[in-house]
Coordinates of C-alpha atoms in Angstrom, one line a residue:
X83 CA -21.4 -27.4 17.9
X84 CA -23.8 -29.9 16.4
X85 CA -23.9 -30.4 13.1
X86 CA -27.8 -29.8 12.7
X87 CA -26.9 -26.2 12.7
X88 CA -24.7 -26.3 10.1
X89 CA -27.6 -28.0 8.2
X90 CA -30.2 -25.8 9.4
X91 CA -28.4 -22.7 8.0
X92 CA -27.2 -25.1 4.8
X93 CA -23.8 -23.8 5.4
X94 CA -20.2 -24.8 6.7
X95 CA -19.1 -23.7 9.9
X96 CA -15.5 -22.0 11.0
X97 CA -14.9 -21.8 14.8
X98 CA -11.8 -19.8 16.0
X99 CA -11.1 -22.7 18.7
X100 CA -9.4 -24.2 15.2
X101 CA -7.3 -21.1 14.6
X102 CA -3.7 -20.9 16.2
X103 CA -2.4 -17.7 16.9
X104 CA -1.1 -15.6 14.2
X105 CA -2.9 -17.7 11.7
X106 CA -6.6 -16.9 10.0
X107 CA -9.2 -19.1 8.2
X108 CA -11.3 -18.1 5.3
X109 CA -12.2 -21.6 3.6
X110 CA -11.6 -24.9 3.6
X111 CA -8.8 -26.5 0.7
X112 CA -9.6 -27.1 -2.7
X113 CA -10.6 -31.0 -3.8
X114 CA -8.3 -33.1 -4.6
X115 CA -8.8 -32.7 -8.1
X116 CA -7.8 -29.0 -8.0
X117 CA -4.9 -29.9 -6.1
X118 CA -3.7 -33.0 -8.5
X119 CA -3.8 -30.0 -11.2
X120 CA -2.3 -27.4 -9.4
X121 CA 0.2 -30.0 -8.8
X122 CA 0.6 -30.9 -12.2
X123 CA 1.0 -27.8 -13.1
X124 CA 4.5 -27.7 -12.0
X125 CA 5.3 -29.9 -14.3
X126 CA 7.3 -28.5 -17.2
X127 CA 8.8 -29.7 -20.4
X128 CA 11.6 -27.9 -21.0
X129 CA 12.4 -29.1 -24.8
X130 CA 8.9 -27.4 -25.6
X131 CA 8.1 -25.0 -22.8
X132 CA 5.0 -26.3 -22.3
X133 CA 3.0 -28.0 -19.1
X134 CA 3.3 -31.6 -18.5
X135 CA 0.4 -33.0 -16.6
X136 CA 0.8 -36.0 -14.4
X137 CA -0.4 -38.5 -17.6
X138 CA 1.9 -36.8 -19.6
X139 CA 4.8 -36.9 -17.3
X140 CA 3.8 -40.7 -16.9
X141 CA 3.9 -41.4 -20.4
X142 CA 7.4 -40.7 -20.5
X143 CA 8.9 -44.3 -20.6
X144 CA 11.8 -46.1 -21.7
X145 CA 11.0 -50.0 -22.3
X146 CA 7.5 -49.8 -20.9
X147 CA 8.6 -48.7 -17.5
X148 CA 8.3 -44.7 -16.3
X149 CA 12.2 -43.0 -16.6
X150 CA 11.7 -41.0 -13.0
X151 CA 16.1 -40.2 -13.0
X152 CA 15.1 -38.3 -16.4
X153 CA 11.4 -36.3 -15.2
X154 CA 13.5 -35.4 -12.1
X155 CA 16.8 -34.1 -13.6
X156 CA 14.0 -31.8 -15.9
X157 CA 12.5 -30.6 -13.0
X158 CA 15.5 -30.0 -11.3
X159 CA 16.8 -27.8 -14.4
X160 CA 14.1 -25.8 -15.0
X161 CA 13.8 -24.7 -11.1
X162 CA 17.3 -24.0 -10.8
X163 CA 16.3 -21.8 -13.8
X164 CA 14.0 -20.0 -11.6
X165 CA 15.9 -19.7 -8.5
X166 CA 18.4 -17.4 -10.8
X167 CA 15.4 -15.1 -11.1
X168 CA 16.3 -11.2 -10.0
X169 CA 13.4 -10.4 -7.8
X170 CA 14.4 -6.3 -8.5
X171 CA 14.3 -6.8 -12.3
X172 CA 10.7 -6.6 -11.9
X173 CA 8.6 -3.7 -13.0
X174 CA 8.4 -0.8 -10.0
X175 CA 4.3 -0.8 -10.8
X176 CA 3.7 -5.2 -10.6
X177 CA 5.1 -5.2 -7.4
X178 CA 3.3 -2.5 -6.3
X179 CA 0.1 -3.7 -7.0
X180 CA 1.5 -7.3 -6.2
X181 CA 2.2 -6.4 -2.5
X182 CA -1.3 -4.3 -2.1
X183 CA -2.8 -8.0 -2.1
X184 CA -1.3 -9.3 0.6
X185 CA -1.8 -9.0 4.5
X186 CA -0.2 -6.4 6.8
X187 CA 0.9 -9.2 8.8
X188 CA 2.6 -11.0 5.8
X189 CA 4.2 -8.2 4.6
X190 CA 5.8 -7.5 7.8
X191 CA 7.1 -10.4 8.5
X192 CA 8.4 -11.5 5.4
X193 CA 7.6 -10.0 2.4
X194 CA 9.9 -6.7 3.4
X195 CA 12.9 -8.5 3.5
X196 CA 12.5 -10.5 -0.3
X197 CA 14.9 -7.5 -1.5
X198 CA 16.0 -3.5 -1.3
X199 CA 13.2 -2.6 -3.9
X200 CA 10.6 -4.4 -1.9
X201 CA 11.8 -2.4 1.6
X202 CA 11.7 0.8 -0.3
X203 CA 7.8 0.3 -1.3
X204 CA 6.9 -1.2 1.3
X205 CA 8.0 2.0 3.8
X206 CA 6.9 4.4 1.3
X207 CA 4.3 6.5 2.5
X208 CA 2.5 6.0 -0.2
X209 CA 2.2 2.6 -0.2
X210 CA 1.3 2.3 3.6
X211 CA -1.8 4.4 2.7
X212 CA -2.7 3.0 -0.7
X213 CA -2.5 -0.4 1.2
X214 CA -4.7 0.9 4.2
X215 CA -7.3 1.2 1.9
X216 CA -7.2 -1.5 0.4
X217 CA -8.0 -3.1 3.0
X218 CA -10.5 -5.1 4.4
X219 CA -12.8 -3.7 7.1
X220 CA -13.8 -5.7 10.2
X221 CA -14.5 -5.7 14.0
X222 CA -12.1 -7.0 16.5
X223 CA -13.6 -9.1 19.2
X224 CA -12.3 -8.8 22.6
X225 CA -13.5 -10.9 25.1
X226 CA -14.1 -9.5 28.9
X227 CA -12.7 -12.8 30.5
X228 CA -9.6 -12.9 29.8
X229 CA -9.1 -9.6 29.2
X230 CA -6.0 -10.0 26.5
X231 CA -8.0 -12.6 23.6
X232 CA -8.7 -11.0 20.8
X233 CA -9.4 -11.8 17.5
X234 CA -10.5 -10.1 14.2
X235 CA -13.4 -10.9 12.1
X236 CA -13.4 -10.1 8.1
X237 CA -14.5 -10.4 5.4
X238 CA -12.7 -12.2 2.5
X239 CA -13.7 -13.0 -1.0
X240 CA -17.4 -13.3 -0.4
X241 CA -16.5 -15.6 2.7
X242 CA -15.8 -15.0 6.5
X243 CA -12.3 -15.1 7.6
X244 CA -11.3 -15.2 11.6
X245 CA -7.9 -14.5 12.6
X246 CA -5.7 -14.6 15.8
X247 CA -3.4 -11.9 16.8
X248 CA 0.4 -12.9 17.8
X249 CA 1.2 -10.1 19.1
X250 CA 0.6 -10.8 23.1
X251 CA -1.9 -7.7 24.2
X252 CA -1.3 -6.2 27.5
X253 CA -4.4 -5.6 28.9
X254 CA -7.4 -3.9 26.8
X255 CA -8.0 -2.5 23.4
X256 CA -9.9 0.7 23.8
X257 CA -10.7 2.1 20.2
X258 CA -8.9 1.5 17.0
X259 CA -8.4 3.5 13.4
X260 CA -6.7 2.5 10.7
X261 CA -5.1 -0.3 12.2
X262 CA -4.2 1.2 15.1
X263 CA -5.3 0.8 18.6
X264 CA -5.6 2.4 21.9
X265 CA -4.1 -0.2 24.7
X266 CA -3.8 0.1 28.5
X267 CA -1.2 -1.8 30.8
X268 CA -2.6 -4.6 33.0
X269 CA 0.1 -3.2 35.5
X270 CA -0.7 0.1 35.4
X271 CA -4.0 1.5 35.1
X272 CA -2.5 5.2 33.9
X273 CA 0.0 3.8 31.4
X274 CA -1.5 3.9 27.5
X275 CA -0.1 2.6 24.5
X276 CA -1.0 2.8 20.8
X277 CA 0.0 -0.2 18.8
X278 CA -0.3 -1.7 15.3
X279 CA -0.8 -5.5 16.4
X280 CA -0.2 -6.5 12.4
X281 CA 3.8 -5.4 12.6
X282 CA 4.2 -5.2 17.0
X283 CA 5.0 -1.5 16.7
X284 CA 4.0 0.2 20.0
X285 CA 4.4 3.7 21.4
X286 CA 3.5 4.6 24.6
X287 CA 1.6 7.8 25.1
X288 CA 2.1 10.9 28.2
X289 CA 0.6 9.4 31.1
X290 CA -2.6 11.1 32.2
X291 CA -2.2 13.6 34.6
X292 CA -5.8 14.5 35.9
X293 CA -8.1 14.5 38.8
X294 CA -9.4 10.9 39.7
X295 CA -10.4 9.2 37.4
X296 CA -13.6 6.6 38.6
X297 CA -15.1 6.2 34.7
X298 CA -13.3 7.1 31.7
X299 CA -13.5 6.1 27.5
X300 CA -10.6 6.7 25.1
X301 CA -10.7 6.5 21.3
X302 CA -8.8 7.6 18.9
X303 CA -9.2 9.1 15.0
X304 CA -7.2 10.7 12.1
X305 CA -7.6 14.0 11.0
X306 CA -6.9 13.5 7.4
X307 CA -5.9 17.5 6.7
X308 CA -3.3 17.8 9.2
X309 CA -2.3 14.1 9.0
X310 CA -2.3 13.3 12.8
X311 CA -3.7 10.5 14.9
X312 CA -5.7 12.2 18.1
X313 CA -6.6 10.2 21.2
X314 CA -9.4 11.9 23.0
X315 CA -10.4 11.0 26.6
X316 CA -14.0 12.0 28.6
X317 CA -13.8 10.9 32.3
X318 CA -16.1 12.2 35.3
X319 CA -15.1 14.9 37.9
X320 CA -16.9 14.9 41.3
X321 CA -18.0 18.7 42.1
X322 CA -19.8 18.7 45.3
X323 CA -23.0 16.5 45.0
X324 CA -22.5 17.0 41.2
X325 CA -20.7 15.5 38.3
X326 CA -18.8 17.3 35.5
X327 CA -17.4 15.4 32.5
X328 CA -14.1 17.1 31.3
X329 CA -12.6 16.1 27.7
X330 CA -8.6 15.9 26.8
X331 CA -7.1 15.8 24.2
X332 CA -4.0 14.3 22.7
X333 CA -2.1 14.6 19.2
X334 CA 0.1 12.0 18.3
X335 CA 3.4 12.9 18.5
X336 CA 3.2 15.9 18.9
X337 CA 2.1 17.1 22.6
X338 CA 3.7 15.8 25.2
X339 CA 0.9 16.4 27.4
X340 CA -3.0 16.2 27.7
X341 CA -5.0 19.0 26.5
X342 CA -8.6 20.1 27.5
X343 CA -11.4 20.8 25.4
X344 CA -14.3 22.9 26.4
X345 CA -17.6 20.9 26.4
X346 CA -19.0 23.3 29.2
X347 CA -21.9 24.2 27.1
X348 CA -22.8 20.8 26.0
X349 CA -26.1 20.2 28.1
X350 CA -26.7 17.6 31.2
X351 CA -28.9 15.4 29.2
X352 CA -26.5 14.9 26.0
X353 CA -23.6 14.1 28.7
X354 CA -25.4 10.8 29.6
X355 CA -24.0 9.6 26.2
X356 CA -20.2 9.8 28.2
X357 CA -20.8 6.7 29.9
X358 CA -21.1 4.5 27.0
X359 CA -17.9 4.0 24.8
X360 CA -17.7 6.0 22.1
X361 CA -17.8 5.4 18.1
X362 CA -15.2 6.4 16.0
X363 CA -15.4 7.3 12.0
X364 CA -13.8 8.9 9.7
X365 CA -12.2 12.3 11.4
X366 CA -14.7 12.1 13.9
X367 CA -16.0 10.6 17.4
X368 CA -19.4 9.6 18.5
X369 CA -20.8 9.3 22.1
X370 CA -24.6 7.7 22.0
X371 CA -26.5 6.3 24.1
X372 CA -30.6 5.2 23.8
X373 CA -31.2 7.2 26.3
X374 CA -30.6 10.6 25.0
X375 CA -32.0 12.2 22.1
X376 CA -28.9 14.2 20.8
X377 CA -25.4 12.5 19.4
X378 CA -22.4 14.2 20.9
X379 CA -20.1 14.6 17.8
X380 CA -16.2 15.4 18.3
X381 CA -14.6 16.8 15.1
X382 CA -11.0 15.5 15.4
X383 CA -9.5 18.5 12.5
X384 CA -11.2 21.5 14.2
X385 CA -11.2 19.4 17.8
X386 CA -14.6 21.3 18.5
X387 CA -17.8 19.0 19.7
X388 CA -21.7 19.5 19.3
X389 CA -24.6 18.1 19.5
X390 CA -26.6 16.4 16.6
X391 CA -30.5 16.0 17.2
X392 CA -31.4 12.6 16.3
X393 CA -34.3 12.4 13.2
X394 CA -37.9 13.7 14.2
X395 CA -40.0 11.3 16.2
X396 CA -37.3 8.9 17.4
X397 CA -35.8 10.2 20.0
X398 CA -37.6 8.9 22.5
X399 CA -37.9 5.5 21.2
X400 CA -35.5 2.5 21.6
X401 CA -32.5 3.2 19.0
X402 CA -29.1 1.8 18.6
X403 CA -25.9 2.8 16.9
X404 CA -23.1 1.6 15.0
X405 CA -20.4 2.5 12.8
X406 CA -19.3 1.7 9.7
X407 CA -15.7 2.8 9.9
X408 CA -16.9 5.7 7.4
X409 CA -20.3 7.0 8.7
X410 CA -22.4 6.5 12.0
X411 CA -25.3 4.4 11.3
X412 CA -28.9 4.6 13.7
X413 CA -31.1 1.5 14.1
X414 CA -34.8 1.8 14.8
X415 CA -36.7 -1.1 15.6
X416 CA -39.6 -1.7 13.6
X417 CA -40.2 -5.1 14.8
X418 CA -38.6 -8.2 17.2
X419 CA -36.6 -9.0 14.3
X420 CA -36.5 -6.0 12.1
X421 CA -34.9 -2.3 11.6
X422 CA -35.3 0.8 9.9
X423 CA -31.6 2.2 8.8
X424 CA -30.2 5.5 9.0
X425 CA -27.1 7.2 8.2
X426 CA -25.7 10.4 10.1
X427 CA -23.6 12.7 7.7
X428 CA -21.0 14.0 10.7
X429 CA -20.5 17.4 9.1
X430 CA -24.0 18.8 9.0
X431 CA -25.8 16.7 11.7
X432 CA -28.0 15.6 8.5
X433 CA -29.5 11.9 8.7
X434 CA -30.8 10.2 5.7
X435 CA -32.7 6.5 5.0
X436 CA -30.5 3.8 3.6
X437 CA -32.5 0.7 3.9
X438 CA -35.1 -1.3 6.1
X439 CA -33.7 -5.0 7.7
X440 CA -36.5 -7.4 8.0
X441 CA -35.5 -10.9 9.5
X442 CA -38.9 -11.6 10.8
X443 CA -39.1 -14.9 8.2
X444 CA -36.0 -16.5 10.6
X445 CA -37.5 -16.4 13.8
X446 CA -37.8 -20.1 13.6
X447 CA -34.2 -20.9 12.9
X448 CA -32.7 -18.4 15.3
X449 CA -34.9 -20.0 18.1
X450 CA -33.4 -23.2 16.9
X451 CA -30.1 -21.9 17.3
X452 CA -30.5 -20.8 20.8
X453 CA -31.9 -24.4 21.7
X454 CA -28.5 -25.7 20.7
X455 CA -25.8 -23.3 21.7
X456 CA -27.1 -22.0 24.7
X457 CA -24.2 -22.6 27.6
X458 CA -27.6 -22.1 29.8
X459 CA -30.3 -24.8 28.4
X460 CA -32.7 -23.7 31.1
X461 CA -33.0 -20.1 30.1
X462 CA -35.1 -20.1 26.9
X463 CA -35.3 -16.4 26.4
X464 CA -33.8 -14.6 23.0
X465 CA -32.8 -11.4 22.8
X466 CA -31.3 -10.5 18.7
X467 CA -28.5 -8.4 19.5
X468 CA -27.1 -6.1 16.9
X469 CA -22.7 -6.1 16.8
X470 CA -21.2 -4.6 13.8
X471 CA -20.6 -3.9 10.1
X472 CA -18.0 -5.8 8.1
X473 CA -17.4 -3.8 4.8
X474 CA -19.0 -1.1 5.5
X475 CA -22.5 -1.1 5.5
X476 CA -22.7 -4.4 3.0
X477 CA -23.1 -7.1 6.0
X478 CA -24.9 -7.1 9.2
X479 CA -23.2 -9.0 12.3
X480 CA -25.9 -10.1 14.9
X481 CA -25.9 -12.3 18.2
X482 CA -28.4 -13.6 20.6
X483 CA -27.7 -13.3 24.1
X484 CA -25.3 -15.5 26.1
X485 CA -24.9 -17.7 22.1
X486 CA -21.5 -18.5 21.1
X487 CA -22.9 -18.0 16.9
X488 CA -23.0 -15.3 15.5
X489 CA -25.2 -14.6 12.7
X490 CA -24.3 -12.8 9.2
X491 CA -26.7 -11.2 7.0
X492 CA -25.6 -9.5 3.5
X493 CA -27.6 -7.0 3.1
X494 CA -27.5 -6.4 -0.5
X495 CA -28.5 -10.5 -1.2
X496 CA -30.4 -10.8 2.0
X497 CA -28.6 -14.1 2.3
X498 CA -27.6 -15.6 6.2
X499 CA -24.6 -16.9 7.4
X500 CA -22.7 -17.9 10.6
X501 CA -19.8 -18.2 12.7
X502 CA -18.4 -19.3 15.8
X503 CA -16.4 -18.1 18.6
X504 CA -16.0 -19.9 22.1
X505 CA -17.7 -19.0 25.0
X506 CA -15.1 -16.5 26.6
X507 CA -16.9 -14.4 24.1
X508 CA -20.1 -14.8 24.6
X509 CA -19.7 -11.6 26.6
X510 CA -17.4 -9.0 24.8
X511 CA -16.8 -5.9 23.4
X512 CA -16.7 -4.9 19.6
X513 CA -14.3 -2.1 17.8
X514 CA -14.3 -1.5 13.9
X515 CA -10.9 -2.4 12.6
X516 CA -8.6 -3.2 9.9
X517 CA -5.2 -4.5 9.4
X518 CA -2.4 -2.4 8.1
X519 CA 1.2 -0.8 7.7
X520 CA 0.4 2.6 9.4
X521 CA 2.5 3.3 12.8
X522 CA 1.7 6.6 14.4

């Protein structure tokens, strides 16, 4: 990508083509001043206990010339000090709070095996779910072509942070909650699969056994009372010259077979939402769609669904949706470049205002943007697509059509950012996410 965009938006650019797999990228290193210090740092005197910096160490000399033989037998000492630490000796509460700082990934694949004590927190249910939420929440890309890349988009310390799966997907992720997600089999079209990608765990589900399926949407949510993960399925039944959408349900093992759900009194025009993939948040799934002026609202505890009216005077209007991870968010268009925000409480159908998104001042430096990642320079149309939420409802992913950027804006400092992706997802499919322990 040129660098006059990088200008343009007065900010350093990640791309994920720099990424390998099983690695992420949050910033660049520290100068090499920081690192001479940190370096320095390791430096110790071990007469007085204290640091020796680099001039210090330096200044060590015997006739005028620097005694390395004695700086390195020091060194030498005072780590084989170290080495003779007891890794179990330390406090049950600092590694706790030690191990809730570092990725699921990491912890999986090495920090688990450091010692016994570790293991033991580490598989404690109790850490898994203080860890869960402590976590960062994101959206996972997945590109249409191929089907298998994926990669996951957080944030990290006030800065973006892209990272590659290595765990080798087998066809598509279909919905995700607390770091687990819903995957079919490129080989079979019936098979499903739920897996944590951060640890490979995977556990494949009861195979479907319905009527043909020609359109169908999984997702899965946790309902928090009973403690179970539910995947729930809507799919289309041909009846005559008509259509009837059937729901199934299935609890995580537990059943050993689909379920169905009555959604018989659901009416025709809120079943239009069935063909667009649904949203999932906290103990709940959303099916939406512009066209209809209800949201269809499954309650994955009581496993009952209704229909939730969308505000007065917007329902016939261009809307869109998106979810938090906690809450269902609505987006009414005010302008080309500007929203009005509201937020659906799931329990009582009741919206409420959070906020109003005007981006109308950048106009000029999206439109730039286009002109110079466009894979198409002879189509000069825009369209300001909206993507996701990373941390909740504190920053605003956005795209324009067919663009390879994609555009951050922080809602609560109305400041802009971007990032890259390549162009095998300029065309792809969004699911809120996190990385964690949790294996269903």
């Amino acid at each position: 990508m040129p660098n006059s965009l990088a200008k343009l938006f007065g900010k350093s650019l990640i791309c994920d083509d720099q990424i390998s797999e099983g690695q992420s990228v949050s910033q660049p290193p520290p100068p090499s001043s920081v690192r001479r210090t940190v370096e320095a740092s390791s430096l110790m005197d071990p007469n007085s206990n204290s640091v020796l910096t680099e001039d210090a160490a330096d200044s060590k000399m015997v006739g005028g010339e620097c005694n390395h033989a004695c700086v390195s037998r020091r060194i030498r000492h005072y780590y084989s000090r170290r080495r003779k630490t007891n890794m179990e000796s330390l406090p049950d509460e600092l590694v706790f709070q030690i191990l809730l700082d570092i990725a699921a990934q990491d912890i999986y694949k090495g920090a688990r095996f450091v010692c016994k004590k570790w293991y033991d927190i580490i598989h404690s249910r109790n850490f898994i779910y203080r860890h869960l939420h402590c976590a960062t929440p994101g959206l996972l890309f997945q590109s249409y072509k191929p089907l298998r890349r994926l990669v996951f988009v957080a944030m990290h310390n006030g800065r973006i942070k892209i990272s590659k799966f290595s765990y080798k997907f087998r066809r598509r992720a279909l919905s995700s909650c607390n770091g687990l997600i819903v995957e079919s089999d490129l080989d079979d079209i019936y098979a499903l699969y739920i897996v944590n990608p951060a640890t490979k765990q995977r556990l494949a589900l009861p195979p479907v056994s319905l009527p043909t399926i020609t359109h169908k949407y999984y997702a899965i949510a946790y309902a928090a009372a009973s403690m179970h993960y539910k995947v729930v399925l809507v799919h289309p039944c041909r009846y005559k010259t008509s259509t009837i959408w059937s729901c199934a349900i299935l609890t995580v093992g537990v059943d050993e077979s689909w379920r169905l759900v009555n959604i018989d009194y659901l009416s025709v025009k809120s079943t239009i939402a069935f063909t667009c993939a649904p949203l999932t948040t906290e103990g709940f799934i959303h099916w939406v769609n512009s066209k209809c002026t209800h949201v269809v609202t499954f309650n994955v505890e009581t496993e009952t669904i209704k229909e939730t009216p969308v505000p007065d005077g917007y329902g016939d209007g261009v809307k869109h949706y998106l979810s938090t991870g906690s809450s269902l968010t609505l987006f009414i268009p005010c302008g080309e470049y500007s929203w009005e925000v509201l937020k659906m409480k799931p329990e009582t159908g009741e919206w409420t205002k959070l906020f109003e998104i005007d981006l109308e001042s950048q106009k000029g430096k999206f439109e730039h943007l286009v002109s110079e990642c466009r894979p198409r320079p002879g189509n000069s149309s825009f369209i300001l697509e909206l993507v996701g939420w990373l941390n909740y409802e504190e920053v605003l992913v956005l795209r324009g059509s067919s663009v390879r950027v994609y555009i951050l804006y922080n809602v609560g400092v109305q400041e802009i950012d971007f990032f890259e992706l390549d162009y095998s997802f300029c065309y792809s499919s969004f699911n809120v996410h996190r990385n964690s322990l949790v294996y269903g």
